[in-house]
Amino acid sequence: MSLDKFFNPSSVAILGASREKGKVGYEILANIVRGGYKGVIYPVNAKAEKIEGIPCYPSLKAIGQPIDLVIIVIPARFVVAAMQECAEIGVRAVIIISAGFKETGPAGKELEDQIVAIAHQHGIRVIGPNCLGVMSTSSRLNASFGGDLPADGGIAYISQSGALMAALLDLAAAQKIGFSKLVSFGNKCDVNELDVIQALEHDPQTTVIAGYLENIINGSAFARIAEGISRRKPILFMKSGGTAAGARAASSHTGSLAGGDTVYQCLFERTGIVRCPSIQHQFDYAQAFATQPLPPGHRVVVVTNAGGPGIMAADAIEREGLVFAKLAEPTMKALASALPPAANVTNPVDVLGDALADRYEFALNTVLDDPGVDIVLILLTPQAMTQCAATAEAIIRIQKLKPQKPLFACFMGAAKIAASIQVLRQGGIPQYGSPESAVKAIKAFADYAAWRRQPLRVIPTLPANREAARAILKSHLDRGFTEIGETEAKKLLEAYGFLTPKSAFAKTAEEAVAAAQSIGFPVVMKIVSPDISHKSDVGGVKVGLPNAAAVRTAFQTMLTDIPKLRPQARLEGVSIQEMCSRTQEVILGCNRDRLGALLMFGLGGIMVEVLRDVTFSLAPITETEARRMIEKTRSYRVLQGVRGKPGVDIEAIVRALLQLSQLITDLPEIRELDINPFAVGLPGQTSIAVDARISLQI
Ligand code: ADP
Ligand code: MG
């Protein structure tokens, strides 16, 4: 979708333009004029003749010319009528700055709904309401009251918070960071984050899309589309706030372990969006993303004129999980041939405190030729002889000469390096105040590059009996049941290829004994009740029953003890099951959030909620993603086998996660699902879903 009328309008009308300095209606007009906008400006104000020397019109209709963009700054109660007027004269783009809508309560929401209805009916796109406006440096349009139009640059910024945008512009001005477009979209009644990033994908001035979000409107569309955009243009987001789903009391293990933020984290990982912990990090990252070539790998070499900062950088590289590059023999020889004998020719390359610009230039040129180097970090401290500005210029020169690998500068200090920092910024070299912040940006950049190198995702299709699964769901939903107990839940899992223990239902002790005899001892006995979902809590699971007598006793005990604990619970009977002895119990689960279905994996048993060693991924997943879910847990080493204990069948877990992924994608009625435990065997043995429960949504 094009937002061109917002970014490059030929004419702009300001409805509610004011003569009074300090009023939003004045500030916006003044900003448009001051910014140097070249199109036609129509202030609309029935009481004024001219504002800032520009003739005013009593109404939008009175303008009598086509208007590309209307900016509305009148009180909320008049906005619906204004939208009507826009529709009548064929306006297609409107920014509503005015507040007093959804954010104020039901009456405001009603007004906002009316605006959206008019917009949809007449094909008008609306940014806002309750926003700061839009800036576009290429058309010199500052249709906002957020501050002065910033310098030109490759970063586009979108923000759900107007106030934050104002702060960001101020900070950016101080750090000489330029922008292509800025969009404050306030309540997002029509144009939302997805519309804007889609428009920015094709914007030639924008090389990086950055933003601040509090929520995402449509998770599945976002996941699908943002992934494609991220593969071409980096997206850097800050995200705050929990979700409604996070607040919902979850009854399953998976639900309680997936906090409100998990789904956003998974959505960002899936779509390659780089999450930034603060504005400063975002600026730090954006500088690199906007100017540097993607690194081919994670191997970093440091060139420095001081030992201490070199060690600090080396520590940070190690800590962030980057690779400290090992220089090749010829590289070290070349360095040694020209650098003073005291210089260090291994990584970190120390060109010494008396290094002039030419020594830096030589070292940089040499390490860039090393095939074992992917990224170069140049550290400089302003010592007595240091040529700060000339060194900055040398770095820019070398990058032009060898543009394949990214360069990062960290000139440390303040007054002595101020001028050289300007040189670096203007020359498109990212500059950082400390080795740590530089290394953090390198890490984000190298990870993004690695994400882009991944092959396209392929979701496998496994055999499944969808009809059988749907029939189970239907039989519950038709009766208004939203909980599926163990027996039926396992049948549903079987339809998706899971193995479950042999089992039989028994209403009496004698039936239980007969069932046990046909299954074969030892057996497990579990209470069957629609009102008990955590059976062990009430003594409703007895494992390892060796013979008929034990089965009889267990039956009697359960049917006398459980009613004492849960007098209300309806007890239907017991389930007699084959006793599975498997090496490791794990938990597999799903939890459907407003934004998508989350899959969960972790070590099973009672410790799962205590240790919280679980990983999540948005369904549907690829085989690689399933494997990564397992590898990312701290317990992965346990699964691989420790201290003489053999490793378990990891492939069986991968397969189970893929089966679950397909199940949850096929069956939108399922809200939560736990398989706890999934008993994993040794490679070659079978792995079995020992317990399961499912909640449905109506
Ligand atoms: P709940 O989670 O409702 O308490 P489970 O069916 O998960 O009940 O049983 C509790 C524990 O009993 C499981 O974690 C598992 O260790 C063991 N268990 C249950 N069923 C079997 C079985 N068929 N074979 C072996 N162990 C079992
Ligand atoms: Mg269980």
XYZ file of C-alpha atoms and ligand atoms in Angstrom:
726
model
C 0.000 0.000 0.000
C 1.288 3.435 -0.840
C 1.391 6.167 1.762
C 2.774 8.570 -0.793
C 0.132 11.225 -0.171
C 1.365 11.397 3.436
C 5.031 11.566 2.545
C 5.006 13.533 -0.730
C 1.842 15.598 -0.894
C 1.582 18.412 -3.468
C -0.783 20.294 -1.205
C -1.564 20.268 2.504
C -4.564 21.748 4.324
C -4.444 22.370 8.067
C -7.931 22.220 9.491
C -7.798 24.185 12.714
C -4.785 26.339 11.835
C -4.396 28.942 14.552
C -2.889 32.422 14.914
C -1.970 31.800 18.528
C 1.613 30.804 19.153
C 1.840 27.787 21.437
C -1.364 26.220 20.107
C -0.945 22.988 18.170
C -2.862 24.505 15.226
C -0.243 27.230 15.015
C 2.826 25.110 15.678
C 2.013 22.648 12.923
C 1.525 25.362 10.356
C 4.690 27.101 11.501
C 6.614 23.820 11.313
C 5.431 23.177 7.767
C 6.501 26.671 6.724
C 9.805 26.576 8.622
C 10.664 23.126 7.331
C 10.771 24.497 3.798
C 7.848 22.533 2.359
C 7.594 23.301 -1.357
C 3.931 22.356 -2.003
C 0.830 24.509 -1.509
C -0.328 25.204 2.051
C -3.983 25.882 2.874
C -4.650 26.991 6.443
C -8.341 26.541 7.276
C -9.678 28.963 9.872
C -13.021 30.737 9.528
C -11.959 33.670 11.697
C -8.531 34.501 10.310
C -7.591 36.049 7.001
C -3.920 35.176 7.012
C -1.615 33.175 9.254
C 2.154 33.473 8.816
C 1.360 35.477 5.693
C -0.585 32.611 4.086
C -4.224 33.245 3.117
C -6.771 31.259 5.150
C -9.939 29.514 4.017
C -13.184 29.306 5.956
C -13.604 25.576 5.200
C -11.999 22.714 3.305
C -14.667 23.012 0.618
C -13.919 26.698 0.168
C -10.404 25.832 -1.022
C -11.864 24.625 -4.308
C -8.686 22.777 -5.322
C -7.677 19.138 -4.940
C -5.978 18.565 -1.583
C -3.489 15.720 -1.165
C -3.242 15.738 2.611
C -5.490 17.162 5.331
C -4.168 17.617 8.859
C -6.926 17.841 11.437
C -6.250 19.728 14.668
C -9.792 20.673 15.744
C -11.490 19.350 18.917
C -12.545 15.698 18.800
C -16.285 16.373 18.687
C -15.956 18.169 15.316
C -13.734 15.585 13.663
C -16.493 13.300 12.352
C -18.045 16.211 10.427
C -14.589 17.142 9.120
C -14.074 13.584 7.858
C -17.413 13.806 6.079
C -16.254 16.977 4.393
C -12.976 15.304 3.361
C -15.009 12.472 1.818
C -17.160 14.913 -0.130
C -14.240 16.714 -1.715
C -12.284 13.547 -2.494
C -9.443 13.748 0.045
C -7.553 10.443 0.347
C -5.079 11.096 3.175
C -5.825 12.535 6.607
C -3.689 12.966 9.708
C -5.753 13.452 12.845
C -3.598 15.117 15.477
C -6.522 15.805 17.841
C -6.828 13.692 20.985
C -10.020 12.704 22.814
C -10.834 9.397 21.145
C -10.403 5.726 22.075
C -7.782 6.639 24.672
C -10.419 8.507 26.747
C -13.104 5.813 27.064
C -16.283 4.493 25.412
C -17.590 7.863 24.134
C -14.246 8.592 22.479
C -14.144 5.079 21.058
C -17.559 5.642 19.493
C -16.252 8.799 17.756
C -13.204 6.926 16.537
C -15.376 4.115 15.161
C -17.374 6.658 13.171
C -14.179 8.084 11.724
C -13.004 4.626 10.695
C -16.382 3.891 9.093
C -16.199 7.048 6.964
C -12.584 6.324 6.057
C -13.346 2.766 4.931
C -16.423 3.782 3.010
C -14.611 6.473 1.042
C -11.162 4.973 0.719
C -9.516 7.576 2.938
C -6.356 6.549 4.808
C -6.085 7.999 8.310
C -2.994 8.361 10.509
C -3.847 8.910 14.189
C -5.884 10.161 15.963
C -4.035 11.326 19.035
C -0.677 11.532 17.311
C 2.207 13.884 16.711
C 2.074 13.771 12.909
C 4.401 12.893 10.058
C 7.772 14.126 8.853
C 9.397 13.459 5.514
C 12.810 14.952 4.952
C 12.916 14.281 1.196
C 9.873 16.482 0.617
C 10.860 18.836 3.445
C 7.481 18.198 5.053
C 7.197 18.639 8.801
C 3.503 17.931 9.357
C 3.932 17.530 13.095
C 4.401 19.367 16.339
C 7.262 17.150 17.418
C 10.105 19.592 16.809
C 12.239 20.763 13.920
C 12.609 18.726 10.783
C 15.681 16.539 11.378
C 18.653 16.097 9.058
C 18.390 13.777 6.064
C 19.299 10.150 6.690
C 18.445 6.554 5.939
C 16.488 5.793 9.122
C 12.698 5.814 9.071
C 11.109 5.937 12.517
C 7.592 4.952 13.459
C 6.228 5.441 16.942
C 3.164 4.540 18.904
C 4.134 7.191 21.443
C 4.183 10.803 20.307
C 6.030 12.027 23.365
C 8.802 9.513 22.843
C 9.187 10.724 19.270
C 9.749 14.274 20.513
C 12.470 13.079 22.879
C 14.034 10.965 20.186
C 14.240 13.860 17.740
C 15.999 15.963 20.323
C 18.459 13.183 21.085
C 19.024 12.516 17.381
C 19.740 16.186 16.711
C 22.404 16.182 19.420
C 23.973 13.013 18.004
C 23.686 14.202 14.390
C 21.492 11.321 13.346
C 19.382 11.850 10.248
C 16.032 10.411 9.184
C 14.080 9.747 5.996
C 10.559 9.655 7.463
C 8.983 9.823 10.892
C 5.457 8.641 11.596
C 3.658 8.978 14.889
C 0.538 6.871 14.524
C -1.145 7.387 17.893
C -4.291 5.268 18.232
C -3.669 3.494 14.879
C -7.378 3.681 13.994
C -6.568 2.945 10.356
C -2.912 3.064 9.303
C -0.953 0.694 11.548
C 2.632 -0.521 11.910
C 2.255 -3.068 9.138
C 0.951 -0.493 6.622
C 3.836 1.816 7.411
C 6.602 -0.771 7.209
C 5.145 -2.059 3.939
C 5.223 1.463 2.545
C 8.762 2.028 3.822
C 10.006 -1.191 2.264
C 9.767 0.497 -1.116
C 10.916 3.936 -0.003
C 14.255 4.637 -1.719
C 15.317 7.082 1.000
C 14.881 4.518 3.776
C 17.594 1.943 4.471
C 16.553 1.016 8.017
C 13.081 0.873 9.550
C 13.105 1.638 13.271
C 10.257 2.085 15.669
C 8.659 1.980 19.055
C 5.597 -0.245 19.524
C 3.253 -0.987 22.383
C 1.265 -3.625 20.547
C 0.850 -5.252 17.170
C -2.577 -5.259 15.592
C -2.603 -8.429 13.505
C -0.080 -11.081 14.507
C -0.434 -13.552 11.656
C -0.389 -10.938 8.873
C 2.524 -9.242 10.602
C 4.482 -12.504 10.869
C 3.928 -13.301 7.207
C 4.713 -9.885 5.767
C 7.379 -8.554 8.124
C 9.558 -11.608 7.506
C 9.708 -10.779 3.801
C 10.493 -7.132 4.482
C 13.223 -7.991 7.001
C 14.959 -10.069 4.375
C 15.458 -6.910 2.336
C 15.476 -4.065 4.862
C 16.355 -4.316 8.527
C 13.654 -3.528 11.073
C 14.733 -2.392 14.550
C 11.983 -2.221 17.142
C 11.612 -1.308 20.751
C 8.611 -2.948 22.336
C 7.052 -2.365 25.719
C 3.911 -3.405 27.537
C 2.292 -6.775 28.180
C -0.622 -8.326 26.367
C -4.184 -9.044 27.400
C -3.372 -12.723 27.012
C -0.555 -12.349 29.526
C -3.004 -11.067 32.089
C -5.389 -13.961 31.505
C -5.019 -16.539 34.210
C -3.753 -19.558 32.367
C -4.657 -23.029 33.593
C -2.110 -25.026 31.614
C 1.604 -25.280 32.253
C 2.309 -23.776 28.865
C -0.052 -20.873 29.484
C 1.444 -20.008 32.843
C 5.014 -20.242 31.594
C 4.458 -18.050 28.523
C 4.372 -14.502 29.837
C 2.760 -11.676 27.900
C 6.015 -10.740 26.242
C 6.914 -14.217 24.981
C 4.749 -14.019 21.898
C 6.330 -10.707 20.863
C 9.782 -12.113 21.407
C 8.890 -15.100 19.228
C 7.270 -12.894 16.593
C 10.401 -10.741 16.392
C 12.681 -13.771 16.178
C 10.540 -15.305 13.463
C 10.457 -12.143 11.381
C 14.119 -11.214 11.836
C 13.179 -8.016 13.614
C 16.008 -6.757 15.800
C 14.727 -5.931 19.258
C 16.398 -2.955 20.927
C 16.465 -2.598 24.704
C 16.577 1.238 24.706
C 16.534 4.279 22.423
C 20.275 4.622 22.741
C 20.780 1.011 21.667
C 18.395 1.569 18.818
C 20.389 4.570 17.596
C 23.602 2.630 18.085
C 22.308 -0.280 16.031
C 20.609 1.907 13.421
C 23.844 3.741 12.630
C 25.508 0.488 11.649
C 22.474 -0.984 9.882
C 22.014 2.200 7.861
C 25.580 2.508 6.634
C 27.511 -0.749 6.714
C 27.619 -3.832 4.481
C 26.324 -7.027 6.099
C 29.196 -9.007 7.632
C 29.816 -12.479 6.177
C 30.285 -13.958 9.677
C 30.862 -13.263 13.378
C 34.691 -12.935 13.439
C 35.825 -9.556 14.753
C 39.290 -8.046 14.687
C 40.201 -5.063 16.855
C 42.696 -2.378 15.792
C 43.665 -0.076 18.646
C 46.223 2.482 19.788
C 45.793 1.527 23.454
C 46.070 -1.796 25.288
C 43.334 -1.337 27.908
C 40.447 -0.580 25.549
C 41.650 -3.433 23.342
C 41.213 -5.862 26.230
C 37.824 -4.343 27.088
C 36.734 -4.939 23.491
C 38.069 -8.503 23.556
C 36.092 -9.209 26.746
C 32.925 -7.766 25.249
C 33.365 -9.820 22.056
C 33.639 -12.978 24.107
C 30.705 -12.055 26.358
C 28.365 -11.267 23.470
C 29.062 -14.576 21.795
C 30.985 -13.128 18.850
C 34.209 -14.678 17.614
C 37.569 -13.060 18.319
C 39.196 -13.389 14.872
C 42.448 -15.289 14.560
C 44.683 -13.530 12.071
C 46.303 -15.575 9.313
C 50.075 -16.000 9.176
C 50.553 -13.746 6.080
C 48.480 -10.992 7.720
C 50.655 -11.029 10.830
C 53.795 -11.069 8.708
C 52.582 -8.087 6.702
C 51.725 -6.194 9.870
C 55.074 -7.016 11.461
C 56.960 -5.866 8.383
C 55.703 -2.285 8.686
C 54.642 -1.684 12.290
C 57.175 -0.817 15.026
C 58.660 -3.845 16.794
C 56.662 -3.135 19.978
C 53.346 -3.301 18.134
C 51.059 -6.284 18.658
C 50.360 -8.053 15.382
C 47.846 -10.539 16.765
C 44.256 -9.649 17.570
C 43.785 -7.066 19.161
C 46.205 -5.383 16.787
C 47.961 -2.639 18.792
C 49.385 0.090 16.565
C 50.745 1.810 19.722
C 50.100 5.169 21.343
C 52.213 7.154 18.912
C 50.345 5.865 15.844
C 49.574 8.514 13.271
C 46.731 8.207 10.774
C 48.901 6.407 8.212
C 49.736 3.608 10.630
C 46.024 3.040 11.323
C 45.368 3.129 7.585
C 48.001 0.503 6.903
C 46.814 -1.820 9.687
C 43.198 -1.492 8.643
C 43.984 -2.137 5.022
C 45.974 -5.231 5.973
C 43.456 -6.873 8.313
C 40.625 -6.308 5.832
C 42.419 -8.594 3.365
C 42.464 -11.462 5.851
C 39.832 -14.055 4.852
C 39.393 -14.923 8.547
C 38.128 -11.437 9.368
C 34.457 -10.498 8.966
C 34.229 -7.254 10.945
C 36.748 -4.600 12.040
C 36.452 -2.542 15.199
C 38.785 0.467 15.306
C 39.535 1.860 18.752
C 41.205 5.221 19.275
C 42.112 7.163 22.388
C 43.334 10.726 21.861
C 46.963 10.561 23.028
C 49.586 13.246 22.559
C 50.404 12.494 18.929
C 47.088 10.992 17.792
C 45.661 12.495 14.589
C 41.979 12.056 15.359
C 40.386 13.725 12.336
C 42.985 12.399 9.887
C 42.458 8.885 11.238
C 38.692 9.279 10.778
C 39.322 10.312 7.182
C 41.631 7.342 6.646
C 38.906 4.982 7.864
C 36.412 6.484 5.416
C 38.942 6.196 2.602
C 39.630 2.536 3.330
C 35.944 1.706 3.466
C 35.493 3.220 0.004
C 38.420 1.165 -1.221
C 37.258 -2.082 0.426
C 33.514 -1.841 0.897
C 32.801 -5.554 1.502
C 33.299 -5.754 5.273
C 31.709 -3.547 7.929
C 33.793 -1.102 9.961
C 32.936 0.118 13.438
C 34.696 3.027 15.129
C 35.054 3.660 18.812
C 36.844 6.950 19.371
C 36.916 7.394 23.131
C 36.954 10.747 24.884
C 35.059 14.021 24.501
C 36.436 17.428 23.415
C 39.527 16.087 21.658
C 37.537 13.722 19.463
C 34.432 15.872 18.844
C 35.534 17.026 15.386
C 36.595 13.558 14.272
C 33.246 12.123 15.323
C 31.582 14.567 12.935
C 33.897 13.374 10.204
C 33.030 9.732 10.912
C 29.283 10.379 11.016
C 29.352 12.325 7.793
C 31.460 9.653 6.176
C 28.951 6.956 7.134
C 31.099 5.162 9.705
C 29.224 4.172 12.863
C 30.886 5.598 15.949
C 30.438 4.461 19.561
C 31.447 5.942 22.894
C 32.668 2.672 24.411
C 33.972 -0.689 23.191
C 31.006 -2.366 24.912
C 28.371 -0.373 23.052
C 30.212 -0.899 19.770
C 30.385 -4.649 20.365
C 26.664 -4.817 21.235
C 25.863 -3.149 17.915
C 28.233 -5.518 16.105
C 26.478 -8.479 17.676
C 23.010 -7.256 16.633
C 24.272 -6.605 13.120
C 26.089 -9.938 12.705
C 23.060 -11.838 14.045
C 20.788 -10.048 11.606
C 23.169 -10.887 8.756
C 23.138 -14.546 9.844
C 19.329 -14.503 9.923
C 19.299 -13.160 6.363
C 21.635 -15.930 5.194
C 19.212 -18.623 6.368
C 17.399 -20.479 3.620
C 13.693 -19.784 3.178
C 11.548 -21.549 5.770
C 9.968 -24.842 4.790
C 7.131 -26.151 6.928
C 6.972 -29.961 6.683
C 3.636 -31.720 6.247
C 3.209 -34.894 8.283
C 0.463 -37.468 7.873
C -2.549 -36.694 10.074
C -6.132 -37.831 10.434
C -7.818 -34.427 10.577
C -11.345 -35.856 10.439
C -10.803 -37.944 13.556
C -9.346 -34.944 15.381
C -12.177 -32.653 14.303
C -14.759 -35.214 15.415
C -13.314 -35.191 18.944
C -13.387 -31.398 19.050
C -16.921 -31.289 17.712
C -18.229 -33.816 20.224
C -16.914 -31.608 23.037
C -17.956 -28.266 21.620
C -21.455 -29.516 20.763
C -21.952 -30.330 24.429
C -20.441 -27.005 25.510
C -17.347 -28.695 27.023
C -14.155 -26.668 26.815
C -11.881 -29.145 28.588
C -10.749 -32.375 26.978
C -9.519 -34.916 29.515
C -6.626 -37.307 29.241
C -8.285 -40.158 27.353
C -9.869 -38.118 24.572
C -6.926 -35.714 24.390
C -4.634 -38.667 23.731
C -6.951 -39.924 20.980
C -6.649 -36.536 19.352
C -2.865 -36.734 19.631
C -2.929 -40.195 18.054
C -4.690 -38.678 15.053
C -1.562 -36.554 14.601
C 0.846 -39.452 14.836
C 1.642 -39.554 18.569
C 2.035 -42.872 20.351
C 0.234 -43.289 23.682
C 0.335 -46.067 26.289
C -2.100 -48.980 25.894
C -5.033 -48.193 28.146
C -8.520 -49.283 29.143
C -11.333 -47.697 31.104
C -12.724 -49.447 34.208
C -15.683 -48.614 36.416
C -15.197 -51.306 39.085
C -12.295 -52.989 40.808
C -12.991 -56.215 38.897
C -13.045 -54.411 35.543
C -9.771 -52.774 36.546
C -8.159 -56.129 37.313
C -9.379 -57.612 34.028
C -8.009 -54.612 32.127
C -4.676 -54.892 33.898
C -4.444 -58.581 33.076
C -5.059 -57.989 29.411
C -2.579 -55.066 29.255
C 0.030 -56.920 31.294
C 1.612 -56.075 34.672
C 2.914 -53.765 35.972
C 0.228 -51.176 35.210
C -0.623 -47.580 36.036
C -3.997 -46.522 37.410
C -5.340 -42.984 36.972
C -8.569 -41.410 38.110
C -10.953 -40.386 35.319
C -12.937 -37.269 36.197
C -13.983 -34.250 34.154
C -13.338 -32.109 37.233
C -9.761 -33.134 37.989
C -7.081 -31.931 35.645
C -3.979 -32.402 37.797
C -4.519 -35.990 38.872
C -1.415 -36.541 41.029
C -2.411 -33.610 43.258
C -5.309 -35.668 44.629
C -3.611 -39.065 44.688
C -5.202 -39.928 41.360
C -2.155 -41.617 39.813
C -0.671 -44.922 40.990
C 2.260 -46.261 39.020
C 3.914 -49.670 38.986
C 1.012 -51.759 40.249
C 2.536 -55.290 40.086
C -0.493 -57.584 40.425
C -4.264 -57.966 40.762
C -4.246 -57.408 44.516
C -2.387 -54.126 44.134
C -4.869 -53.016 41.482
C -7.805 -53.773 43.766
C -6.267 -51.900 46.690
C -5.363 -48.903 44.527
C -8.904 -48.766 43.188
C -10.436 -48.799 46.663
C -8.006 -46.180 47.967
C -8.672 -43.793 45.090
C -12.417 -44.082 45.366
C -12.394 -43.466 49.109
C -9.668 -40.812 49.352
C -10.364 -38.574 46.370
C -13.958 -37.703 47.381
C -12.583 -36.551 50.746
C -10.278 -34.092 48.962
C -12.667 -33.126 46.167
C -16.232 -33.739 47.312
C -17.681 -31.993 44.243
C -15.684 -33.933 41.659
C -17.599 -36.425 39.506
C -15.611 -39.675 39.430
C -16.335 -41.740 36.333
C -13.903 -44.555 36.942
C -10.202 -45.251 36.364
C -7.909 -45.653 33.427
C -5.605 -48.657 33.480
C -2.469 -48.060 31.464
C 0.576 -49.822 30.279
C 3.540 -48.801 32.419
C 6.009 -46.963 30.219
C 9.574 -46.853 31.417
C 11.360 -44.222 29.417
C 14.566 -42.372 29.962
C 13.448 -38.774 30.154
C 10.171 -36.938 30.753
C 9.752 -33.710 28.811
C 6.876 -31.287 28.409
C 5.465 -30.243 25.066
C 2.754 -27.619 24.898
C 0.835 -25.021 22.955
C -0.764 -21.804 24.043
C -2.776 -19.709 21.652
C -2.294 -15.985 22.047
C -4.127 -13.215 20.197
C -1.058 -12.906 17.988
C -0.450 -16.575 17.224
C -0.005 -20.079 18.637
C 3.081 -20.595 20.791
C 4.734 -23.973 21.026
C 6.661 -24.814 24.171
C 9.363 -27.330 25.007
C 11.114 -28.091 28.289
C 12.166 -30.815 30.696
C 9.013 -32.299 32.221
C 7.952 -33.195 35.688
C 7.187 -31.063 38.683
C 10.307 -28.923 38.226
C 9.088 -27.328 35.023
C 7.382 -24.383 36.711
C 10.209 -23.931 39.195
C 13.146 -23.977 36.814
C 11.314 -22.335 33.891
C 13.829 -23.900 31.548
C 11.464 -23.804 28.596
C 11.632 -22.407 25.084
C 8.940 -21.106 22.784
C 8.386 -20.699 19.094
C 5.452 -19.513 17.016
C 3.663 -22.237 15.070
C 4.033 -23.427 12.406
C 7.718 -24.286 12.801
C 10.347 -25.747 10.518
C 12.488 -28.730 11.426
C 15.416 -26.406 12.171
C 13.266 -24.322 14.480
C 12.058 -27.438 16.305
C 15.657 -28.498 16.815
C 16.615 -25.026 17.978
C 13.835 -25.068 20.589
C 15.470 -28.124 22.123
C 19.040 -26.869 21.815
C 18.233 -23.542 23.451
C 17.234 -25.076 26.793
C 19.801 -25.276 29.553
C 18.836 -28.922 29.965
C 19.942 -29.732 26.437
C 23.169 -31.192 27.827
C 21.142 -33.544 30.025
C 19.213 -34.734 26.974
C 22.444 -35.340 25.117
C 23.650 -37.529 27.960
C 25.869 -36.660 30.933
C 28.201 -38.597 33.188
C 27.793 -41.959 31.556
C 24.037 -41.539 31.166
C 23.219 -42.075 27.491
C 21.580 -39.359 25.435
C 17.898 -39.604 24.541
C 16.215 -39.716 21.147
C 16.342 -36.002 20.243
C 14.873 -36.767 16.824
C 11.727 -38.082 18.502
C 11.267 -34.740 20.239
C 11.838 -32.882 16.975
C 9.179 -35.023 15.326
C 6.752 -34.538 18.207
C 7.171 -30.746 18.074
C 6.473 -30.790 14.345
C 3.373 -32.952 14.856
C 2.177 -30.551 17.541
C 2.908 -27.560 15.339
C 0.763 -29.022 12.598
C -2.004 -29.945 15.044
C -2.280 -26.457 16.535
C -2.160 -24.847 13.096
C -4.920 -27.106 11.761
C -7.223 -26.788 14.751
C -7.910 -23.173 15.730
C -10.475 -24.287 18.331
C -7.643 -25.418 20.616
C -6.575 -22.737 23.044
C -4.130 -24.643 25.221
C -2.575 -28.063 25.107
C -0.113 -29.766 27.436
C 1.626 -33.070 26.918
C 3.200 -33.568 30.307
C 5.003 -35.829 30.360
C 6.118 -36.848 26.911
C 8.329 -39.830 27.741
C 11.377 -39.908 25.496
C 13.288 -43.120 24.992
C 16.815 -43.860 23.921
C 17.460 -43.641 20.184
C 15.702 -46.623 18.625
C 13.069 -46.911 21.367
C 9.610 -45.410 20.976
C 8.660 -42.148 22.667
C 5.216 -41.798 24.162
C 2.679 -39.126 25.170
C 1.945 -40.292 28.713
C -0.472 -37.556 29.778
C -2.329 -34.841 27.890
C -4.944 -32.204 28.385
C -6.550 -29.731 26.037
C -8.623 -26.566 26.541
C -10.846 -25.248 23.807
C -12.051 -21.787 23.003
C -15.633 -21.197 22.027
P -1.118 -35.573 36.269
O -0.213 -34.722 35.477
O -2.556 -35.277 35.985
O -0.845 -35.549 37.698
P 0.060 -37.836 34.831
O -0.737 -38.692 33.943
O 0.993 -36.902 34.192
O -0.950 -37.100 35.813
O 0.852 -38.746 35.814
C 1.770 -38.255 36.775
C 3.134 -38.932 36.610
O 2.987 -40.344 36.687
C 3.756 -38.692 35.258
O 4.524 -37.525 35.260
C 4.600 -39.945 35.058
O 5.857 -39.792 35.683
C 3.829 -41.013 35.771
N 3.005 -41.764 34.813
C 1.762 -41.494 34.435
N 1.322 -42.372 33.534
C 2.315 -43.234 33.308
C 2.489 -44.411 32.498
N 1.505 -44.853 31.713
N 3.662 -45.036 32.550
C 4.648 -44.609 33.347
N 4.561 -43.532 34.135
C 3.396 -42.859 34.144
Mg 0.757 -34.812 33.727
